[in-house]
mmCIF file of C-alpha atoms in Angstrom:
data_model
loop_
_atom_site.group_PDB
_atom_site.id
_atom_site.type_symbol
_atom_site.label_atom_id
_atom_site.label_comp_id
_atom_site.label_asym_id
_atom_site.label_seq_id
_atom_site.Cartn_x
_atom_site.Cartn_y
_atom_site.Cartn_z
ATOM 1 C CA UNK A 153 -3.499 12.979 -9.485
ATOM 2 C CA UNK A 154 -5.785 10.198 -8.293
ATOM 3 C CA UNK A 155 -6.374 10.016 -4.533
ATOM 4 C CA UNK A 156 -8.357 7.228 -2.885
ATOM 5 C CA UNK A 157 -9.183 7.271 0.835
ATOM 6 C CA UNK A 158 -10.886 4.523 2.811
ATOM 7 C CA UNK A 159 -11.637 3.934 6.503
ATOM 8 C CA UNK A 160 -12.884 0.969 8.500
ATOM 9 C CA UNK A 161 -13.193 -0.167 12.073
ATOM 10 C CA UNK A 162 -10.953 -3.123 12.806
ATOM 11 C CA UNK A 163 -11.589 -5.461 15.733
ATOM 12 C CA UNK A 164 -8.017 -5.352 17.024
ATOM 13 C CA UNK A 165 -5.860 -3.198 19.276
ATOM 14 C CA UNK A 166 -3.607 -0.615 17.558
ATOM 15 C CA UNK A 167 -0.405 -2.430 18.576
ATOM 16 C CA UNK A 168 -1.586 -5.636 16.878
ATOM 17 C CA UNK A 169 -2.293 -3.711 13.676
ATOM 18 C CA UNK A 170 1.021 -1.836 13.921
ATOM 19 C CA UNK A 171 2.946 -5.082 14.440
ATOM 20 C CA UNK A 172 1.400 -6.399 11.240
ATOM 21 C CA UNK A 173 1.830 -3.336 8.989
ATOM 22 C CA UNK A 174 5.315 -2.460 10.243
ATOM 23 C CA UNK A 175 6.623 -5.919 9.281
ATOM 24 C CA UNK A 176 7.063 -5.505 5.536
ATOM 25 C CA UNK A 177 7.192 -9.262 5.092
ATOM 26 C CA UNK A 178 3.430 -9.107 5.751
ATOM 27 C CA UNK A 179 2.791 -6.688 2.900
ATOM 28 C CA UNK A 180 2.587 -9.579 0.449
ATOM 29 C CA UNK A 181 -0.631 -10.628 2.222
ATOM 30 C CA UNK A 182 -1.742 -7.026 2.554
ATOM 31 C CA UNK A 183 -1.442 -6.223 -1.151
ATOM 32 C CA UNK A 184 -2.606 -9.569 -2.554
ATOM 33 C CA UNK A 185 -5.131 -9.099 -5.361
ATOM 34 C CA UNK A 186 -7.382 -11.690 -6.937
ATOM 35 C CA UNK A 187 -7.115 -11.905 -10.713
ATOM 36 C CA UNK A 188 -9.657 -14.205 -12.282
ATOM 37 C CA UNK A 189 -8.821 -17.663 -10.870
ATOM 38 C CA UNK A 190 -5.403 -16.797 -9.472
ATOM 39 C CA UNK A 191 -3.909 -14.377 -6.985
ATOM 40 C CA UNK A 192 -1.224 -11.817 -7.695
ATOM 41 C CA UNK A 193 1.101 -10.494 -5.056
ATOM 42 C CA UNK A 194 4.542 -9.019 -4.654
ATOM 43 C CA UNK A 195 7.221 -9.683 -2.058
ATOM 44 C CA UNK A 196 8.333 -6.819 0.189
ATOM 45 C CA UNK A 197 11.462 -6.611 2.339
ATOM 46 C CA UNK A 198 13.761 -4.007 3.832
ATOM 47 C CA UNK A 199 16.706 -3.046 1.659
ATOM 48 C CA UNK A 200 19.944 -4.680 2.748
ATOM 49 C CA UNK A 201 21.465 -3.249 5.941
ATOM 50 C CA UNK A 202 18.465 -0.993 6.634
ATOM 51 C CA UNK A 203 16.176 -0.839 9.643
ATOM 52 C CA UNK A 204 12.587 0.401 9.433
ATOM 53 C CA UNK A 205 12.176 4.145 9.941
ATOM 54 C CA UNK A 206 11.897 7.407 8.037
ATOM 55 C CA UNK A 207 14.204 7.395 5.018
ATOM 56 C CA UNK A 208 14.661 3.618 4.919
ATOM 57 C CA UNK A 209 13.972 1.743 1.693
ATOM 58 C CA UNK A 210 11.525 -1.121 1.266
ATOM 59 C CA UNK A 211 12.047 -3.264 -1.830
ATOM 60 C CA UNK A 212 9.014 -4.635 -3.677
ATOM 61 C CA UNK A 213 9.659 -7.499 -6.083
ATOM 62 C CA UNK A 214 7.143 -9.292 -8.240
ATOM 63 C CA UNK A 215 6.903 -11.290 -11.426
ATOM 64 C CA UNK A 216 7.301 -8.292 -13.729
ATOM 65 C CA UNK A 217 8.252 -5.490 -11.358
ATOM 66 C CA UNK A 218 10.844 -4.320 -8.894
ATOM 67 C CA UNK A 219 10.423 -1.024 -7.097
ATOM 68 C CA UNK A 220 12.039 0.791 -4.181
ATOM 69 C CA UNK A 221 9.650 2.431 -1.713
ATOM 70 C CA UNK A 222 10.928 5.049 0.733
ATOM 71 C CA UNK A 223 9.413 5.204 4.191
ATOM 72 C CA UNK A 224 8.101 8.778 4.570
ATOM 73 C CA UNK A 225 6.357 8.501 7.936
ATOM 74 C CA UNK A 226 6.999 6.060 10.770
ATOM 75 C CA UNK A 227 5.007 6.752 13.919
ATOM 76 C CA UNK A 228 4.617 3.477 15.891
ATOM 77 C CA UNK A 229 1.000 2.550 16.642
ATOM 78 C CA UNK A 230 -0.156 5.601 14.656
ATOM 79 C CA UNK A 231 0.968 6.017 11.054
ATOM 80 C CA UNK A 232 3.127 4.509 8.344
ATOM 81 C CA UNK A 233 3.527 5.862 4.833
ATOM 82 C CA UNK A 234 5.674 4.848 1.883
ATOM 83 C CA UNK A 235 6.222 6.410 -1.526
ATOM 84 C CA UNK A 236 7.856 5.390 -4.777
ATOM 85 C CA UNK A 237 8.709 6.989 -8.079
ATOM 86 C CA UNK A 238 8.799 4.862 -11.196
ATOM 87 C CA UNK A 239 10.576 6.446 -14.158
ATOM 88 C CA UNK A 240 10.220 4.739 -17.487
ATOM 89 C CA UNK A 241 10.357 6.159 -20.957
ATOM 90 C CA UNK A 242 6.647 5.754 -21.644
ATOM 91 C CA UNK A 243 5.173 5.266 -18.185
ATOM 92 C CA UNK A 244 6.473 7.348 -15.287
ATOM 93 C CA UNK A 245 4.531 7.917 -12.093
ATOM 94 C CA UNK A 246 4.630 8.731 -8.393
ATOM 95 C CA UNK A 247 2.736 6.532 -5.974
ATOM 96 C CA UNK A 248 2.204 6.757 -2.209
ATOM 97 C CA UNK A 249 0.361 4.710 0.407
ATOM 98 C CA UNK A 250 -0.356 5.865 3.963
ATOM 99 C CA UNK A 251 -1.953 3.792 6.716
ATOM 100 C CA UNK A 252 -3.106 5.533 9.899
ATOM 101 C CA UNK A 253 -4.471 3.748 12.953
ATOM 102 C CA UNK A 254 -6.522 5.414 15.669
ATOM 103 C CA UNK A 255 -7.758 3.627 18.805
ATOM 104 C CA UNK A 256 -11.533 3.688 19.289
ATOM 105 C CA UNK A 257 -11.789 1.323 22.270
ATOM 106 C CA UNK A 258 -9.286 -1.056 23.855
ATOM 107 C CA UNK A 259 -10.089 -3.668 21.193
ATOM 108 C CA UNK A 260 -11.301 -1.567 18.256
ATOM 109 C CA UNK A 261 -9.184 0.594 16.004
ATOM 110 C CA UNK A 262 -10.020 2.804 13.053
ATOM 111 C CA UNK A 263 -7.838 2.101 10.056
ATOM 112 C CA UNK A 264 -7.456 4.824 7.416
ATOM 113 C CA UNK A 265 -5.740 4.228 4.099
ATOM 114 C CA UNK A 266 -4.781 6.901 1.573
ATOM 115 C CA UNK A 267 -3.491 5.999 -1.879
ATOM 116 C CA UNK A 268 -2.066 8.632 -4.270
ATOM 117 C CA UNK A 269 -1.162 7.968 -7.885
ATOM 118 C CA UNK A 270 0.245 10.660 -10.134
ATOM 119 C CA UNK A 271 1.172 9.885 -13.748
ATOM 120 C CA UNK A 272 4.077 11.972 -15.014
ATOM 121 C CA UNK A 273 4.095 12.771 -18.728
ATOM 122 C CA UNK A 274 4.349 10.190 -21.449
ATOM 123 C CA UNK A 275 1.652 7.796 -22.520
ATOM 124 C CA UNK A 276 0.601 6.940 -18.968
ATOM 125 C CA UNK A 277 -0.512 10.526 -18.364
ATOM 126 C CA UNK A 278 -2.627 10.406 -21.516
ATOM 127 C CA UNK A 279 -3.986 6.942 -20.672
ATOM 128 C CA UNK A 280 -4.948 8.074 -17.158
ATOM 129 C CA UNK A 281 -7.082 10.818 -18.644
ATOM 130 C CA UNK A 282 -8.862 8.348 -20.959
ATOM 131 C CA UNK A 283 -9.148 5.041 -19.079
ATOM 132 C CA UNK A 284 -10.912 4.506 -15.733
ATOM 133 C CA UNK A 285 -7.805 3.787 -13.627
ATOM 134 C CA UNK A 286 -9.541 5.233 -10.581
ATOM 135 C CA UNK A 287 -11.978 2.290 -10.324
ATOM 136 C CA UNK A 288 -9.062 -0.167 -10.383
ATOM 137 C CA UNK A 289 -7.284 1.791 -7.657
ATOM 138 C CA UNK A 290 -10.460 1.979 -5.563
ATOM 139 C CA UNK A 291 -10.734 -1.815 -5.697
ATOM 140 C CA UNK A 292 -7.061 -2.182 -4.777
ATOM 141 C CA UNK A 293 -7.429 0.084 -1.724
ATOM 142 C CA UNK A 294 -10.591 -1.782 -0.687
ATOM 143 C CA UNK A 295 -8.657 -5.065 -1.021
ATOM 144 C CA UNK A 296 -5.796 -3.734 1.129
ATOM 145 C CA UNK A 297 -8.194 -2.677 3.873
ATOM 146 C CA UNK A 298 -10.073 -5.981 3.759
ATOM 147 C CA UNK A 299 -6.794 -7.933 3.760
ATOM 148 C CA UNK A 300 -5.631 -5.954 6.790
ATOM 149 C CA UNK A 301 -8.861 -6.661 8.677
ATOM 150 C CA UNK A 302 -8.666 -10.374 7.851
ATOM 151 C CA UNK A 303 -4.954 -10.686 8.694
ATOM 152 C CA UNK A 304 -5.112 -9.088 12.136
ATOM 153 C CA UNK A 305 -8.171 -11.178 13.068
ATOM 154 C CA UNK A 306 -6.429 -14.424 12.121
ATOM 155 C CA UNK A 307 -5.034 -16.439 15.056
#
């Protein structure tokens, strides 16, 4: 399993950060990644007839992907985590993202992100042992943290 953890101080109150991360419509901005001269992102929204909370499903849809994420932890102004399992014949994996926020001062918050990726059998498991996926995931987690800092500072 690959685990990436990052932390940063964010110049915003915890409730401002929580309001941003708990609105899954914002996750498109949060997960946006630059690819050469373009940007790649996916749309996120709550599954039909569901409200945010533990056990609820968040749907991620992109150009070549659709995935259901289950909310595992939902502690307002403290922690949010989601997890998904992708089962394909040649590329199955588990993936989880957790974001924790801890007040430092009235206007400064520590943001902690944990990203877990676990290939399950098939070619992806073999590829993960050969190719440097970890560097790609490190960049992705860094991008998420930077996107979060930028988004909550925006007017």
